[in-house]
Amino acid sequence: MTRTATVAFASFALVGASLALAGTSQADTPAPQAKVLAGSHPDWATATADAGVVPAATQTTATVYLAGRNSASLQQYATEVSEPTIDGRANPLYGKFLTAAQAKAEYLASPAQITAVRQWLTGAGLRVTGATEHEITVSGSTAAITRAFGTRIDQYRVGGKLVHAPASDVVVPAGVSSAVLGVLGLSSTTPAVKPDYVRTNASAAGTGSRSGGGLPTVATCSNYWGQRTATGAPAGYTKTTAFDQCSLDPAQERKAYGINASHLTGKGATVAIVDAYASSTMLADADQYAVNHGDKPFKAGQYSEVVDQSAWNNQDACGGPAGWAPEEALDVEMVHGLAPDANVVYVGANSCTDTDLLGAISDVVDNHLADVISNSWGEIMHTTDDQDITSTEIAAFTQVFEQAAIEGIGINFSAGDCGDSSPFAAATGTNCQSDTAYAQADWPDSSPWVTSVGGTALGLATKSGVYGFETDMGTLRSALSPDGTSWTPFPGAFYFGGGGGTSQDFAQPWYQAGVVPSALSHTLMTGAHSATAQRVTPDVAMNGDLYTSVLVGISDGSPYSEAGYGGTSVSSPSFAAVQADAIQAQGHPIGFANPEIYARSGLFTDVVDRQAEHTTTPLSAVADFGLVSGSLRVRLVAFGQDTSLNAVHGYDDATGVGTPTTAYLDSFKSWYGRW
């Protein structure tokens, strides 16, 4: 389709935030003034909760984010270089990407700015422990922190815990105020994330058969949708209920999504995967997995890692390498499976904190390590326990996202596994944050500068992977009682669902105009009307439902084994692999993908919530795991029940524009020619 864009392009902003822009000319710039960082003193740090000053010798670490140069121009060029058309005509700036060195020289903090900020911090008695063009990390005593940032660090008793925070808003001196974007790390509340995956029981991965007579004791699953069925489901479920599919492998997904038919393999493209920590056996596991499923292992030099184990931190809070190893294996194996000739670089953040994960993404962008970056993690933006995402964090991430766009790097984020992330969903959902304040779009996938990848449930027509159908990734689940006579709860409760929805924090980006229905973009997830059109997620979707799971192989200190995993953690690396295939087709990088995705929205499979044939009954399945630890484990699942999100004809807030096809991939073989 063709969209109309003005020459200046529509801009989008962080609602309610005021971010200082550096880089205006001296003639237009008044004398520098000290800058108060509004919001750096958190609301929960009240006078009544104040328990006194943190001892002066206490050591604190903080990160100062740098504003860079020409930030308004950075956003403008990121827009122009990503948009194929202007007023229906080819855009001459489209695809004119800068090198990493050019991007740094033009838009990031200058050596003089970095030196000035370092001198301010070290002059106050702080020690610089790390520095890039994006940030400077410092540590030192509370007394030095107070000298540098113009505020005491006090202790506060909140929720029965003793925590610390600035006693007032941080003040940046006039001499460096234009160079500083914000400061993080001065309070006890450090935003952190968890991966968007859930593991099924290992016994469900095979093609188990049912034992004769009585209740099943051996896991049963179908090689394709409807191969094996059961009868006797309770009212509200299909009378003849399919056993859920055995966990899928990459060959089946390559066929289902038309990758085989396109004859594309991702050759010439590089995908980066950003998670926390690293598995010591990743390459061996990925090679074993590929061979087990009839694919080729990585060639010499095709897989690489960027990992600094000496800098790992917060392992207890983050789950450590063992907690993140399944995510890493899932991401690497899905990318290699759907784009077997693409190069893969794994970049392990030093922890699951937002600061460390952003540092890992920045490393990819600053050194142009990849054409596409996949991130299978995220979090909510608004909480009940004062863990809200701050305007400083949003600005710091946005700077890196826009830099990626001007370098021709696309960034994907999984949309989450908690549906609309409401308290209702969190009450029973298996991968939700319990501190959610209300229904909301997640972060960072709601950023207008990334591709938000939602989830579907993919049903196969044949064992080989012929596409059957898709519905949205949203399941209600009931458990069969040990004696096989009842289901609890009944009806089933929400268990798992792809994320999405209308953001209250970001205005609608230009590429969604004319594709996203006004009823969605003007209605917040609380039900309130928005006078302005807002960003809606996801942008695209791929298989991710827990009950149409994919096989993942992993050892990481244990004997190698394979089990089923679900989540938009599956969807994000899958779409990153599809983009690698598209890059091969086009012959050059795509960069920020969303303008291309919405321009091609008619080439995606339009996913619509699926009911049982000729009824309004939700599609349902039996997930039979057989005996697990001596107990029978059988689940009754209803699909297409993604909280308040619904897959309907056209763009929707459950599956975006839909799922990729051969037509989508083939369109890159001739789109706007080559240069």
XYZ file of C-alpha atoms in Angstrom:
675
model
C 0.000 0.000 0.000
C 1.079 3.640 -0.378
C 0.918 6.086 2.482
C 1.187 9.876 2.337
C 3.841 11.574 4.446
C 4.710 15.233 4.686
C 8.221 16.339 3.820
C 8.854 17.245 7.455
C 7.419 13.875 8.566
C 5.088 13.370 11.495
C 6.982 13.262 14.761
C 6.131 11.340 17.884
C 6.926 12.261 21.448
C 7.021 10.978 24.983
C 3.741 12.193 26.440
C 4.169 14.442 29.458
C 7.978 14.470 29.435
C 10.255 17.373 28.643
C 13.644 16.296 27.339
C 16.298 18.972 26.887
C 17.816 19.001 23.410
C 21.500 19.689 22.934
C 23.184 21.039 19.838
C 21.400 24.344 19.112
C 23.562 27.150 17.786
C 25.308 29.571 20.152
C 23.301 32.443 18.710
C 20.055 30.798 19.824
C 21.312 29.398 23.121
C 21.071 31.477 26.306
C 23.783 31.323 28.942
C 23.949 27.821 30.432
C 21.950 27.292 33.589
C 21.914 24.542 36.148
C 19.375 21.872 35.224
C 17.039 20.235 37.710
C 16.270 16.639 36.702
C 12.558 16.508 37.440
C 11.421 13.143 38.797
C 14.858 12.041 40.005
C 13.460 12.313 43.549
C 10.881 9.486 43.539
C 7.347 10.016 44.818
C 7.681 7.232 47.373
C 10.559 9.015 49.114
C 8.275 11.043 51.385
C 9.144 13.057 54.470
C 7.129 10.712 56.696
C 9.075 7.702 55.372
C 12.483 9.406 55.731
C 14.740 7.442 58.090
C 17.759 9.731 57.914
C 20.814 10.303 55.774
C 22.722 7.363 54.335
C 26.132 7.217 56.079
C 28.642 9.400 54.224
C 31.079 6.545 53.582
C 28.477 4.246 51.954
C 29.452 3.407 48.370
C 26.999 4.122 45.559
C 27.124 3.510 41.799
C 25.291 5.725 39.299
C 25.051 6.116 35.536
C 25.035 9.545 33.898
C 23.468 9.454 30.425
C 24.786 11.901 27.849
C 22.511 14.037 25.686
C 24.759 13.988 22.633
C 24.605 16.526 19.815
C 21.827 17.421 17.394
C 19.222 15.188 19.044
C 16.362 16.755 17.078
C 18.274 16.132 13.853
C 18.944 12.549 14.948
C 15.232 11.825 15.170
C 14.580 13.597 11.875
C 17.248 11.701 9.963
C 16.231 8.401 11.556
C 12.738 9.038 10.202
C 13.821 10.081 6.732
C 16.304 7.247 6.215
C 13.638 4.689 7.206
C 10.680 5.858 5.097
C 10.514 4.449 1.542
C 8.128 7.065 0.145
C 7.203 10.718 0.475
C 3.851 11.749 -0.956
C 3.723 8.533 -2.964
C 7.159 9.011 -4.529
C 10.434 7.248 -3.782
C 12.296 8.972 -0.967
C 15.871 9.837 -2.068
C 17.141 9.620 1.530
C 15.654 6.182 2.125
C 18.371 3.683 2.980
C 21.167 6.263 3.016
C 22.548 4.848 6.233
C 25.556 6.208 8.088
C 28.461 4.157 9.363
C 28.830 3.746 13.104
C 31.748 6.194 13.039
C 29.709 8.774 11.123
C 26.766 8.403 13.510
C 29.009 8.931 16.532
C 30.721 11.954 15.026
C 27.456 13.614 14.005
C 25.048 12.835 16.830
C 26.610 11.374 19.982
C 28.462 13.173 22.755
C 31.628 14.919 21.602
C 35.019 14.293 23.224
C 34.781 17.776 24.741
C 31.363 17.007 26.276
C 32.581 13.693 27.662
C 35.671 15.346 29.141
C 33.607 18.104 30.752
C 31.208 15.616 32.358
C 34.073 13.430 33.570
C 35.770 16.451 35.139
C 32.557 17.446 36.912
C 32.140 13.954 38.359
C 35.745 13.302 39.318
C 36.023 16.809 40.737
C 33.306 15.865 43.198
C 35.332 12.855 44.301
C 33.669 10.134 42.215
C 35.563 7.431 40.352
C 34.727 6.757 36.687
C 34.290 2.993 36.181
C 33.091 3.063 32.580
C 32.489 5.530 29.781
C 31.065 5.545 26.258
C 29.539 8.195 24.027
C 26.194 7.274 25.647
C 26.960 7.120 29.346
C 29.478 7.540 32.143
C 29.297 5.180 35.114
C 30.703 6.375 38.422
C 31.032 5.096 41.973
C 31.951 6.691 45.236
C 30.896 7.618 48.707
C 27.527 9.105 49.518
C 29.320 12.318 50.408
C 30.811 12.501 46.899
C 27.414 11.672 45.342
C 25.898 14.563 47.292
C 28.614 16.968 46.108
C 28.175 15.931 42.486
C 24.388 15.827 42.239
C 23.331 18.531 44.670
C 21.152 16.348 46.875
C 21.470 14.161 49.951
C 20.896 10.442 49.680
C 18.474 9.480 52.443
C 17.100 6.200 53.711
C 13.343 5.597 53.539
C 11.199 2.953 55.146
C 8.831 1.766 52.419
C 6.731 -1.402 52.554
C 8.632 -2.645 55.580
C 11.996 -2.304 53.805
C 14.756 0.246 54.221
C 15.636 1.735 50.835
C 17.509 4.824 49.695
C 16.877 7.646 47.226
C 17.774 11.293 46.552
C 16.159 13.573 49.142
C 15.409 16.089 46.380
C 15.713 16.278 42.605
C 19.215 15.993 41.164
C 20.787 19.262 40.002
C 23.298 19.254 37.125
C 25.736 22.215 37.104
C 25.347 24.850 34.401
C 28.665 24.012 32.768
C 27.537 20.504 31.773
C 23.747 20.822 31.882
C 23.341 20.659 28.100
C 25.498 17.517 27.932
C 23.539 15.476 30.482
C 20.359 13.597 29.615
C 19.714 12.179 33.074
C 21.015 10.072 35.948
C 20.008 6.567 37.038
C 21.107 4.431 39.968
C 20.782 6.862 42.866
C 17.790 5.042 44.366
C 17.346 1.448 45.504
C 14.766 0.723 42.845
C 16.716 -0.510 39.830
C 14.493 -1.508 36.870
C 15.151 -5.092 35.823
C 13.495 -7.553 33.476
C 12.923 -11.236 32.984
C 12.855 -13.196 29.728
C 9.555 -13.793 27.950
C 9.602 -17.603 27.858
C 7.810 -20.441 29.630
C 8.819 -24.089 29.460
C 6.352 -26.881 28.864
C 6.936 -30.252 30.487
C 9.763 -32.130 28.778
C 7.587 -35.202 28.231
C 5.327 -33.210 25.919
C 8.055 -32.736 23.379
C 7.870 -36.135 21.765
C 5.218 -37.951 19.789
C 4.045 -40.003 22.737
C 1.160 -42.415 22.415
C -1.684 -42.997 24.786
C -1.698 -46.092 26.980
C -4.493 -48.603 26.466
C -7.585 -48.071 28.590
C -8.203 -45.795 31.554
C -6.395 -42.524 32.111
C -3.309 -41.667 30.018
C 0.035 -42.378 31.664
C 2.218 -41.566 28.647
C 2.314 -38.094 27.133
C 0.135 -37.690 24.066
C 0.465 -34.988 21.427
C -0.428 -34.537 17.783
C 2.028 -34.250 14.897
C -0.383 -31.758 13.330
C -3.618 -30.117 14.413
C -6.446 -32.607 14.828
C -4.366 -35.761 14.264
C -5.358 -37.087 17.682
C -8.581 -36.087 19.388
C -10.506 -36.693 22.585
C -14.206 -36.474 23.390
C -16.151 -35.563 26.488
C -14.969 -32.017 27.089
C -17.220 -29.982 29.397
C -19.730 -27.421 28.179
C -18.138 -24.378 26.576
C -15.407 -26.384 24.847
C -15.438 -28.188 21.531
C -17.104 -31.605 21.753
C -14.230 -33.216 19.870
C -11.066 -31.700 21.274
C -7.666 -32.008 19.660
C -4.622 -33.091 21.600
C -2.209 -30.192 21.400
C 0.590 -30.380 18.868
C 3.966 -31.860 19.687
C 6.524 -29.075 20.014
C 7.508 -27.742 16.600
C 10.966 -27.671 15.066
C 12.436 -25.020 12.719
C 11.797 -27.046 9.544
C 8.067 -27.005 10.268
C 8.029 -23.259 10.858
C 10.139 -22.588 7.765
C 7.491 -24.339 5.712
C 4.494 -22.866 7.506
C 5.677 -19.273 7.095
C 6.742 -19.627 3.474
C 10.488 -19.379 4.060
C 11.174 -22.615 2.198
C 9.140 -21.424 -0.761
C 11.153 -18.192 -0.889
C 14.450 -20.147 -1.064
C 15.959 -17.609 1.344
C 18.403 -18.533 4.092
C 19.575 -15.209 5.532
C 22.900 -15.373 3.711
C 24.861 -12.163 4.075
C 22.850 -10.875 7.056
C 23.840 -10.818 10.724
C 21.441 -11.121 13.663
C 22.452 -10.069 17.171
C 20.732 -11.578 20.196
C 20.761 -9.639 23.460
C 20.052 -11.473 26.713
C 21.698 -11.501 30.136
C 24.841 -13.506 30.986
C 25.785 -16.463 28.754
C 25.651 -20.236 28.501
C 29.006 -22.007 28.399
C 27.677 -24.609 25.927
C 25.649 -22.488 23.517
C 27.482 -23.282 20.297
C 27.664 -27.021 21.025
C 23.972 -27.090 21.974
C 22.919 -25.191 18.854
C 24.952 -27.493 16.629
C 23.513 -30.593 18.303
C 20.000 -29.209 17.965
C 20.457 -28.463 14.266
C 21.827 -31.928 13.500
C 19.042 -33.595 15.514
C 16.449 -31.898 13.309
C 18.061 -32.413 9.928
C 19.686 -28.997 9.635
C 23.324 -27.986 9.306
C 25.364 -26.822 12.301
C 26.991 -23.414 12.321
C 29.911 -23.037 9.951
C 33.262 -21.949 11.365
C 33.009 -18.255 12.248
C 29.245 -18.069 11.675
C 28.467 -17.835 15.404
C 30.252 -15.491 17.818
C 29.785 -14.095 21.314
C 30.447 -10.807 23.088
C 30.561 -11.678 26.787
C 32.491 -10.327 29.805
C 31.974 -12.780 32.651
C 34.175 -10.719 34.983
C 31.574 -7.921 34.918
C 28.495 -10.054 35.695
C 26.423 -8.725 38.588
C 23.024 -9.093 40.294
C 23.042 -12.822 39.576
C 20.815 -13.729 42.524
C 18.182 -11.150 41.606
C 18.323 -11.965 37.887
C 18.456 -15.758 38.078
C 22.055 -15.899 36.931
C 23.302 -17.668 33.798
C 21.175 -20.753 34.503
C 17.987 -18.701 34.561
C 18.779 -17.053 31.242
C 20.336 -20.055 29.455
C 16.985 -21.359 28.103
C 16.250 -17.933 26.636
C 19.654 -17.775 24.998
C 19.279 -21.284 23.551
C 15.769 -20.533 22.304
C 16.861 -17.313 20.617
C 19.999 -18.695 18.980
C 18.336 -21.898 17.776
C 15.284 -20.151 16.348
C 17.371 -17.608 14.425
C 19.664 -20.305 13.047
C 16.702 -22.544 12.278
C 14.765 -19.954 10.240
C 17.800 -18.226 8.689
C 20.411 -21.010 8.587
C 23.024 -19.047 6.616
C 22.787 -15.825 8.624
C 25.600 -14.943 10.993
C 24.577 -14.869 14.650
C 26.301 -12.855 17.365
C 25.217 -13.370 20.959
C 25.736 -10.324 23.186
C 25.369 -11.127 26.870
C 24.483 -8.205 29.134
C 26.197 -8.181 32.518
C 22.857 -8.483 34.333
C 19.125 -8.212 33.744
C 18.990 -4.564 34.810
C 17.795 -2.102 32.214
C 21.114 -0.247 32.416
C 23.168 -3.333 31.580
C 20.804 -4.513 28.834
C 20.883 -1.073 27.222
C 24.654 -1.225 27.421
C 24.613 -4.492 25.461
C 22.351 -3.025 22.761
C 24.571 0.050 22.597
C 27.595 -2.189 22.066
C 25.916 -3.745 19.023
C 24.942 -0.362 17.602
C 28.168 1.506 18.393
C 30.217 -1.203 16.689
C 27.624 -2.127 14.042
C 27.800 -5.806 14.963
C 24.540 -6.774 13.242
C 21.738 -5.824 10.842
C 18.946 -6.943 13.185
C 18.843 -7.164 16.994
C 16.424 -9.521 18.774
C 15.443 -8.900 22.414
C 13.174 -11.386 24.195
C 12.595 -9.456 27.407
C 10.562 -6.546 28.686
C 8.570 -5.076 31.553
C 5.564 -2.942 32.389
C 5.888 0.847 32.519
C 3.534 1.711 35.388
C 3.636 -0.151 38.692
C 2.085 -0.165 42.133
C 5.456 -0.289 43.921
C 7.241 2.739 42.472
C 9.190 0.854 39.823
C 7.862 2.975 36.948
C 10.028 3.471 33.890
C 11.482 6.984 34.085
C 11.752 9.627 31.390
C 15.551 9.374 31.675
C 15.498 5.681 30.831
C 13.132 6.235 27.920
C 15.324 9.009 26.545
C 18.488 6.915 26.898
C 16.956 3.932 25.103
C 15.459 6.185 22.417
C 18.826 7.698 21.611
C 20.276 4.243 20.912
C 17.199 3.121 18.955
C 17.376 6.191 16.696
C 21.114 5.706 16.238
C 20.425 2.124 15.161
C 17.925 3.389 12.581
C 20.396 5.778 10.942
C 22.972 2.969 10.779
C 20.501 0.590 9.096
C 19.969 -1.680 12.117
C 16.501 -2.965 12.988
C 15.595 -3.754 16.604
C 12.929 -6.276 17.640
C 11.382 -6.728 21.090
C 8.996 -9.407 22.254
C 5.608 -7.991 23.240
C 5.290 -10.007 26.462
C 3.258 -12.998 27.623
C 0.657 -11.357 29.876
C -1.946 -10.158 27.390
C -2.985 -6.623 28.319
C -0.775 -6.719 31.461
C -3.754 -5.844 33.628
C -4.113 -6.834 37.297
C -6.800 -9.275 36.104
C -4.304 -11.007 33.808
C -1.551 -10.919 36.427
C -3.774 -12.658 38.984
C -3.587 -15.977 37.090
C -1.062 -15.452 34.276
C 2.128 -17.492 34.411
C 4.509 -14.833 33.050
C 3.128 -11.571 34.437
C 4.322 -8.825 36.747
C 2.208 -8.777 39.880
C 2.889 -5.072 40.480
C 1.053 -3.848 37.393
C -1.062 -0.794 38.087
C -3.585 -1.252 35.264
C -3.888 -2.562 31.713
C -0.992 -1.175 29.681
C 1.404 -1.690 26.799
C 4.815 -3.022 27.834
C 8.287 -1.512 27.515
C 10.569 -1.354 25.529
C 8.438 -2.885 22.752
C 6.033 0.082 22.871
C 8.813 2.438 21.795
C 7.929 3.828 18.361
C 11.504 3.033 17.248
C 11.396 -0.751 17.615
C 9.413 -3.591 16.082
C 7.044 -5.080 18.637
C 6.593 -8.801 17.957
C 3.448 -10.400 19.324
C 2.403 -14.022 19.434
C 0.042 -16.472 17.760
C -0.930 -20.110 18.111
C 0.059 -21.907 14.897
C -1.858 -24.987 13.828
C -0.253 -27.231 11.205
C -2.187 -29.068 8.489
C 0.483 -31.764 8.097
C 3.433 -33.077 10.079
C 5.841 -31.566 7.554
C 4.643 -28.054 8.391
C 1.977 -27.106 5.861
C 0.218 -24.026 7.238
C -3.160 -24.791 8.755
C -4.347 -21.753 10.702
C -3.404 -19.225 13.365
C -5.289 -17.577 16.180
C -4.068 -15.091 18.730
C -1.756 -16.224 21.513
C -4.143 -16.191 24.447
C -5.095 -19.249 26.473
C -7.460 -20.113 29.281
C -6.364 -23.199 31.208
C -7.965 -25.790 33.495
C -6.284 -28.751 35.200
C -7.749 -32.257 35.310
C -8.228 -33.581 38.837
C -6.053 -36.559 39.891
C -9.020 -38.929 39.590
C -9.893 -37.621 36.116
C -13.423 -36.490 37.032
C -13.294 -32.666 37.088
C -11.495 -29.566 35.813
C -10.150 -26.755 38.012
C -10.801 -23.913 37.628
C -13.841 -24.138 35.430
C -14.291 -22.230 33.224
C -10.573 -21.949 32.685
C -8.559 -18.971 33.927
C -6.258 -16.799 31.849
C -2.819 -18.398 31.755
C -0.756 -17.086 28.861
C -1.183 -14.436 26.179
C 0.723 -12.286 23.707
C 1.206 -8.679 24.766
C -0.142 -5.620 23.020
C -2.386 -2.610 23.347
C -2.534 1.164 23.110
C 0.282 3.053 24.805
C -0.555 5.983 27.042
C 3.081 7.073 26.889
C 3.830 7.438 23.172
C 1.987 9.260 20.426
C 1.207 7.466 17.169
C 4.243 7.168 14.876
C 3.803 8.232 11.273
C 3.967 4.707 9.856
C 0.862 3.542 11.768
C -1.354 6.340 10.427
C -3.971 4.991 8.048
C -3.358 1.362 9.041
C -4.179 1.233 12.753
C -7.912 1.816 13.316
C -8.766 5.104 14.999
C -10.853 3.241 17.567
C -7.662 1.585 18.804
C -5.254 4.511 18.603
C -7.663 6.858 20.406
C -8.731 4.456 23.163
C -6.355 3.818 26.031
C -6.312 0.413 27.679
C -8.034 1.851 30.737
C -10.961 2.639 28.443
C -10.266 6.374 28.523
C -10.452 8.347 25.282
C -7.248 9.948 24.007
C -7.602 13.165 22.050
C -4.376 12.293 20.229
C -3.709 9.102 18.320
C -1.337 6.844 20.281
C 1.183 4.091 19.506
C -0.423 0.631 19.389
C 1.394 -2.700 19.691
C 2.321 -5.244 18.439
C 3.505 -4.517 14.913
C 3.717 -8.134 13.728
C 3.330 -11.595 15.238
C 4.596 -15.152 14.912
C 4.001 -18.454 16.677
C 4.629 -18.270 20.406
C 1.781 -19.945 22.263
C 2.822 -22.319 25.023
C 0.487 -24.972 23.613
C 1.914 -24.695 20.098
C 5.425 -24.590 21.521
C 8.797 -25.024 19.832
C 11.527 -27.480 20.765
C 14.681 -26.078 22.351
C 17.895 -27.988 23.009
C 20.068 -27.139 25.995
C 22.656 -28.619 28.311
C 24.505 -25.825 30.204
C 25.996 -28.082 32.853
C 23.461 -30.901 32.476
C 23.138 -33.635 29.871
C 21.777 -32.247 26.599
C 17.997 -32.507 26.328
C 15.134 -30.936 24.422
C 11.839 -29.562 25.669
C 9.029 -27.321 24.476
C 9.076 -23.583 25.119
C 6.527 -20.895 24.392
C 6.237 -17.141 24.630
C 6.863 -14.102 22.512
C 10.458 -15.099 23.286
C 9.874 -17.501 20.399
C 8.246 -14.857 18.224
C 10.946 -12.173 18.422
C 13.945 -14.252 17.250
C 11.711 -15.921 14.664
C 10.871 -12.560 13.117
C 14.504 -11.456 13.370
C 15.359 -14.503 11.247
C 12.615 -13.590 8.763
C 14.136 -10.108 8.503
C 17.552 -11.664 7.854
C 15.949 -13.610 5.011
C 14.404 -10.372 3.704
C 17.792 -8.636 3.862
C 19.225 -11.404 1.689
C 16.352 -10.910 -0.761
C 16.829 -7.146 -0.918
C 20.586 -7.288 -1.156
C 21.191 -4.594 1.479
C 20.082 -3.777 5.042
C 16.484 -2.874 5.776
C 17.189 -0.884 8.930
C 14.240 0.187 11.075
C 11.625 -2.172 9.711
C 8.278 -0.695 10.733
C 7.727 1.654 7.763
C 8.385 -1.293 5.418
C 6.132 -3.590 7.468
C 3.155 -1.232 7.388
C 3.705 -0.466 3.693
C 3.450 -4.231 3.080
C 0.664 -4.935 5.561
C -1.424 -6.570 2.837
C 1.261 -9.235 2.332
C 0.931 -10.639 5.855
C -1.482 -13.364 6.917
C -4.348 -11.558 8.630
C -4.770 -13.516 11.864
C -8.305 -13.632 13.245
C -9.475 -15.280 16.472
C -10.548 -18.779 15.548
C -13.590 -20.603 16.842
C -14.628 -24.184 16.401
C -16.196 -24.737 12.985
C -19.730 -23.339 12.624
C -19.838 -22.249 16.307
C -18.808 -19.392 18.568
C -17.019 -21.824 20.879
C -13.316 -21.016 21.322
C -10.909 -23.445 19.715
C -9.699 -25.836 22.404
C -7.149 -28.549 22.985
C -6.061 -31.116 25.557
C -2.455 -30.883 26.700
C -1.546 -34.324 28.040
C 1.831 -34.521 29.750
C 1.270 -38.023 31.148
C 2.658 -38.851 34.566
C 4.895 -36.124 35.985
C 6.558 -36.883 39.337
C 4.001 -39.617 39.901
C 0.962 -37.432 39.228
C -1.194 -37.197 36.136
C -0.822 -33.844 34.387
C -3.519 -32.982 31.848
C -4.672 -29.494 30.913
C -7.714 -28.263 29.002
C -6.920 -25.161 26.981
C -9.092 -22.613 25.160
C -7.257 -20.592 22.482
C -7.763 -17.058 21.213
C -8.647 -15.648 24.647
C -6.041 -12.906 25.024
C -7.573 -10.830 27.837
C -8.972 -7.592 26.339
C -6.897 -7.997 23.160
C -8.597 -9.410 20.078
C -7.425 -10.619 16.683
C -9.846 -9.218 14.116
C -9.722 -8.491 10.394
C -7.085 -5.888 9.581
C -4.640 -4.467 12.083
C -5.370 -5.466 15.684
C -3.780 -5.167 19.124
C -3.231 -8.922 19.480
C -1.287 -9.760 16.291
C -0.529 -6.410 14.603
C -0.610 -6.585 10.822
C -0.344 -10.402 11.034
C 2.300 -13.025 10.334
C 4.889 -13.153 7.499
C 4.440 -15.029 4.239
C 6.341 -15.941 1.093
C 4.764 -12.896 -0.561
C 6.247 -10.656 2.131
C 9.718 -12.095 1.623
C 9.500 -12.095 -2.159
C 8.481 -8.430 -2.181
C 11.998 -7.493 -1.094
C 13.472 -9.036 -4.229
C 12.305 -6.103 -6.331
C 11.135 -3.414 -3.883
C 12.481 -0.017 -5.005
C 15.385 -1.659 -6.809
C 18.992 -1.849 -5.629
C 21.721 0.689 -5.082
